[in-house]
Amino acid sequence: MCAYYSESTKVASGERFNPNGFTAAHRSLPFGTRVRVTDPKSGRNVIVIINDRGPFNKGRVIDVSLAAARVLGMIGRGIIFVRAEVL
C-alpha cells in the first residue's frame, strides 16, 4: 500500500522537502535509490527517488510525494495498492 505526503520542511536525508519533486519515503532502501511505483489497476507509473524514512503505518510500504501521487492518479483516493520495483 502507498500513501502520499505533502507537508514537512526537511526529510530524513537532510534535504528540504519538495512536494513537486518525484521523491518517496521507504523504511530501509538507501537514500538515492530509484524506484518505479506502479498502480496495477490503472497501469500508471512514476519513478521516484528515496530521500526520506517511513511510512510508519502498518501495511504501508512506501509514501510518495504529492507530485508522484498526481502522476499515479491517487489524489482523492488517499491510499492505494502499488507495485514498487527498485531500478
Short mmCIF file of N, CA and C in Angstrom, two decimals:
data_model
loop_
_atom_site.label_atom_id
_atom_site.label_comp_id
_atom_site.label_asym_id
_atom_site.label_seq_id
_atom_site.Cartn_x
_atom_site.Cartn_y
_atom_site.Cartn_z
N MET A 1 0.84 -1.17 0.00
CA MET A 1 0.00 0.00 0.00
C MET A 1 0.88 1.23 0.00
N CYS A 2 0.32 2.30 -0.49
CA CYS A 2 1.06 3.54 -0.67
C CYS A 2 0.18 4.72 -0.30
N ALA A 3 0.78 5.74 0.27
CA ALA A 3 0.09 7.00 0.55
C ALA A 3 0.99 8.12 0.06
N TYR A 4 0.45 9.34 0.06
CA TYR A 4 1.29 10.47 -0.32
C TYR A 4 1.41 11.44 0.84
N TYR A 5 2.47 12.20 0.82
CA TYR A 5 2.69 13.19 1.87
C TYR A 5 2.96 14.53 1.23
N SER A 6 2.58 15.60 1.92
CA SER A 6 2.71 16.92 1.31
C SER A 6 3.25 17.97 2.26
N GLU A 7 3.50 17.63 3.50
CA GLU A 7 3.96 18.63 4.46
C GLU A 7 5.22 18.15 5.18
N SER A 8 6.17 19.03 5.31
CA SER A 8 7.39 18.81 6.07
C SER A 8 8.40 19.82 5.56
N THR A 9 9.33 20.23 6.39
CA THR A 9 10.34 21.15 5.93
C THR A 9 11.61 20.42 5.53
N LYS A 10 11.98 19.40 6.29
CA LYS A 10 13.16 18.60 5.96
C LYS A 10 12.80 17.13 6.03
N VAL A 11 13.51 16.36 5.23
CA VAL A 11 13.30 14.92 5.23
C VAL A 11 14.52 14.25 5.87
N ALA A 12 14.45 12.95 6.06
CA ALA A 12 15.49 12.22 6.78
C ALA A 12 16.87 12.33 6.15
N SER A 13 16.94 12.52 4.84
CA SER A 13 18.23 12.64 4.16
C SER A 13 18.88 14.00 4.41
N GLY A 14 18.12 14.93 5.00
CA GLY A 14 18.63 16.27 5.26
C GLY A 14 18.21 17.27 4.20
N GLU A 15 17.62 16.77 3.11
CA GLU A 15 17.15 17.66 2.04
C GLU A 15 15.90 18.41 2.49
N ARG A 16 15.63 19.52 1.84
CA ARG A 16 14.39 20.25 2.06
C ARG A 16 13.30 19.52 1.27
N PHE A 17 12.14 19.30 1.89
CA PHE A 17 11.06 18.60 1.21
C PHE A 17 10.51 19.45 0.07
N ASN A 18 10.34 18.82 -1.09
CA ASN A 18 9.78 19.48 -2.26
C ASN A 18 8.57 18.67 -2.72
N PRO A 19 7.34 19.16 -2.47
CA PRO A 19 6.16 18.40 -2.88
C PRO A 19 6.05 18.23 -4.40
N ASN A 20 6.79 19.06 -5.15
CA ASN A 20 6.76 18.96 -6.61
C ASN A 20 7.85 18.05 -7.16
N GLY A 21 8.67 17.50 -6.29
CA GLY A 21 9.70 16.56 -6.71
C GLY A 21 9.17 15.14 -6.73
N PHE A 22 9.81 14.29 -7.49
CA PHE A 22 9.40 12.88 -7.55
C PHE A 22 10.24 12.10 -6.55
N THR A 23 9.81 12.18 -5.28
CA THR A 23 10.53 11.56 -4.18
C THR A 23 9.59 10.65 -3.39
N ALA A 24 10.20 9.86 -2.48
CA ALA A 24 9.40 8.93 -1.69
C ALA A 24 10.11 8.60 -0.38
N ALA A 25 9.34 8.05 0.53
CA ALA A 25 9.86 7.58 1.81
C ALA A 25 9.74 6.06 1.85
N HIS A 26 10.81 5.41 2.32
CA HIS A 26 10.83 3.96 2.48
C HIS A 26 11.60 3.65 3.75
N ARG A 27 11.22 2.58 4.44
CA ARG A 27 11.86 2.25 5.72
C ARG A 27 13.33 1.89 5.62
N SER A 28 13.73 1.17 4.58
CA SER A 28 15.09 0.63 4.58
C SER A 28 15.92 0.85 3.31
N LEU A 29 15.31 1.20 2.19
CA LEU A 29 16.10 1.40 0.97
C LEU A 29 17.04 2.58 1.17
N PRO A 30 18.25 2.50 0.64
CA PRO A 30 19.22 3.60 0.79
C PRO A 30 18.71 4.88 0.11
N PHE A 31 19.08 6.02 0.69
CA PHE A 31 18.76 7.29 0.06
C PHE A 31 19.38 7.32 -1.32
N GLY A 32 18.65 7.86 -2.28
CA GLY A 32 19.13 7.93 -3.66
C GLY A 32 18.67 6.77 -4.52
N THR A 33 18.07 5.74 -3.91
CA THR A 33 17.58 4.59 -4.68
C THR A 33 16.41 5.03 -5.56
N ARG A 34 16.45 4.63 -6.82
CA ARG A 34 15.35 4.92 -7.75
C ARG A 34 14.38 3.74 -7.72
N VAL A 35 13.10 4.06 -7.63
CA VAL A 35 12.05 3.05 -7.54
C VAL A 35 10.93 3.38 -8.52
N ARG A 36 10.51 2.40 -9.31
CA ARG A 36 9.33 2.58 -10.16
C ARG A 36 8.12 2.14 -9.35
N VAL A 37 7.18 3.05 -9.16
CA VAL A 37 5.96 2.77 -8.41
C VAL A 37 4.83 2.70 -9.43
N THR A 38 4.10 1.58 -9.43
CA THR A 38 3.05 1.35 -10.42
C THR A 38 1.73 1.04 -9.74
N ASP A 39 0.67 1.66 -10.23
CA ASP A 39 -0.69 1.33 -9.80
C ASP A 39 -1.16 0.22 -10.75
N PRO A 40 -1.27 -1.03 -10.25
CA PRO A 40 -1.64 -2.13 -11.14
C PRO A 40 -3.03 -1.98 -11.76
N LYS A 41 -3.93 -1.27 -11.10
CA LYS A 41 -5.29 -1.08 -11.64
C LYS A 41 -5.29 -0.21 -12.88
N SER A 42 -4.54 0.89 -12.83
CA SER A 42 -4.57 1.84 -13.94
C SER A 42 -3.38 1.67 -14.89
N GLY A 43 -2.31 1.04 -14.40
CA GLY A 43 -1.10 0.91 -15.19
C GLY A 43 -0.22 2.15 -15.13
N ARG A 44 -0.68 3.19 -14.45
CA ARG A 44 0.13 4.40 -14.31
C ARG A 44 1.35 4.10 -13.45
N ASN A 45 2.48 4.72 -13.82
CA ASN A 45 3.68 4.54 -13.01
C ASN A 45 4.50 5.81 -12.99
N VAL A 46 5.37 5.88 -11.99
CA VAL A 46 6.25 7.03 -11.82
C VAL A 46 7.55 6.53 -11.20
N ILE A 47 8.65 7.17 -11.56
CA ILE A 47 9.94 6.83 -10.95
C ILE A 47 10.24 7.89 -9.89
N VAL A 48 10.49 7.42 -8.68
CA VAL A 48 10.78 8.30 -7.55
C VAL A 48 12.16 7.98 -7.00
N ILE A 49 12.70 8.93 -6.25
CA ILE A 49 13.98 8.74 -5.57
C ILE A 49 13.73 8.74 -4.08
N ILE A 50 14.26 7.74 -3.38
CA ILE A 50 14.08 7.64 -1.93
C ILE A 50 14.94 8.71 -1.26
N ASN A 51 14.28 9.56 -0.47
CA ASN A 51 15.01 10.59 0.26
C ASN A 51 14.49 10.78 1.69
N ASP A 52 13.59 9.88 2.12
CA ASP A 52 13.01 10.01 3.45
C ASP A 52 12.75 8.62 4.03
N ARG A 53 12.51 8.56 5.32
CA ARG A 53 12.18 7.32 6.01
C ARG A 53 10.69 7.28 6.32
N GLY A 54 10.16 6.09 6.31
CA GLY A 54 8.74 5.87 6.55
C GLY A 54 8.27 4.91 5.48
N PRO A 55 7.04 4.63 5.37
CA PRO A 55 5.97 5.02 6.28
C PRO A 55 6.02 4.18 7.55
N PHE A 56 5.45 4.71 8.59
CA PHE A 56 5.47 4.00 9.86
C PHE A 56 4.09 3.48 10.23
N ASN A 57 3.18 3.48 9.27
CA ASN A 57 1.85 2.89 9.48
C ASN A 57 1.87 1.45 9.00
N LYS A 58 1.27 0.57 9.77
CA LYS A 58 1.24 -0.85 9.44
C LYS A 58 0.56 -1.07 8.08
N GLY A 59 1.18 -1.91 7.27
CA GLY A 59 0.61 -2.27 5.99
C GLY A 59 1.05 -1.42 4.83
N ARG A 60 1.67 -0.27 5.10
CA ARG A 60 2.13 0.58 4.01
C ARG A 60 3.60 0.33 3.74
N VAL A 61 3.99 0.37 2.47
CA VAL A 61 5.35 0.06 2.06
C VAL A 61 6.12 1.31 1.66
N ILE A 62 5.44 2.27 1.04
CA ILE A 62 6.11 3.45 0.51
C ILE A 62 5.14 4.63 0.56
N ASP A 63 5.67 5.81 0.85
CA ASP A 63 4.90 7.05 0.75
C ASP A 63 5.54 7.88 -0.35
N VAL A 64 4.72 8.43 -1.23
CA VAL A 64 5.24 9.22 -2.35
C VAL A 64 4.89 10.69 -2.17
N SER A 65 5.63 11.54 -2.85
CA SER A 65 5.38 12.98 -2.81
C SER A 65 4.07 13.30 -3.52
N LEU A 66 3.61 14.53 -3.32
CA LEU A 66 2.37 14.98 -3.95
C LEU A 66 2.46 14.90 -5.47
N ALA A 67 3.59 15.30 -6.03
CA ALA A 67 3.76 15.25 -7.49
C ALA A 67 3.65 13.82 -8.01
N ALA A 68 4.29 12.88 -7.32
CA ALA A 68 4.22 11.47 -7.73
C ALA A 68 2.80 10.94 -7.58
N ALA A 69 2.11 11.36 -6.52
CA ALA A 69 0.72 10.94 -6.31
C ALA A 69 -0.18 11.42 -7.45
N ARG A 70 0.08 12.62 -7.93
CA ARG A 70 -0.70 13.14 -9.07
C ARG A 70 -0.51 12.26 -10.30
N VAL A 71 0.74 11.91 -10.59
CA VAL A 71 1.03 11.06 -11.76
C VAL A 71 0.32 9.72 -11.63
N LEU A 72 0.30 9.17 -10.41
CA LEU A 72 -0.35 7.88 -10.17
C LEU A 72 -1.87 7.98 -10.16
N GLY A 73 -2.40 9.19 -10.13
CA GLY A 73 -3.85 9.39 -10.11
C GLY A 73 -4.47 9.05 -8.77
N MET A 74 -3.71 9.25 -7.69
CA MET A 74 -4.23 8.84 -6.38
C MET A 74 -4.74 9.99 -5.53
N ILE A 75 -4.71 11.22 -6.05
CA ILE A 75 -5.26 12.34 -5.30
C ILE A 75 -6.76 12.11 -5.14
N GLY A 76 -7.24 12.23 -3.93
CA GLY A 76 -8.65 11.97 -3.65
C GLY A 76 -8.92 10.51 -3.30
N ARG A 77 -7.98 9.65 -3.61
CA ARG A 77 -8.13 8.24 -3.27
C ARG A 77 -7.39 7.92 -1.98
N GLY A 78 -6.36 8.72 -1.66
CA GLY A 78 -5.62 8.53 -0.41
C GLY A 78 -4.59 7.42 -0.50
N ILE A 79 -4.97 6.24 -0.08
CA ILE A 79 -4.06 5.09 -0.06
C ILE A 79 -4.45 4.12 -1.17
N ILE A 80 -3.44 3.65 -1.91
CA ILE A 80 -3.71 2.69 -2.97
C ILE A 80 -2.71 1.53 -2.87
N PHE A 81 -3.05 0.43 -3.51
CA PHE A 81 -2.12 -0.69 -3.64
C PHE A 81 -1.22 -0.42 -4.83
N VAL A 82 0.08 -0.64 -4.64
CA VAL A 82 1.04 -0.40 -5.71
C VAL A 82 2.05 -1.54 -5.79
N ARG A 83 2.77 -1.53 -6.91
CA ARG A 83 3.92 -2.42 -7.06
C ARG A 83 5.13 -1.50 -7.09
N ALA A 84 6.12 -1.79 -6.26
CA ALA A 84 7.33 -0.97 -6.19
C ALA A 84 8.51 -1.81 -6.66
N GLU A 85 9.24 -1.30 -7.66
CA GLU A 85 10.35 -2.04 -8.26
C GLU A 85 11.62 -1.19 -8.18
N VAL A 86 12.63 -1.70 -7.51
CA VAL A 86 13.91 -0.99 -7.42
C VAL A 86 14.58 -1.06 -8.79
N LEU A 87 15.07 0.09 -9.25
CA LEU A 87 15.72 0.15 -10.56
C LEU A 87 17.22 0.10 -10.43
#
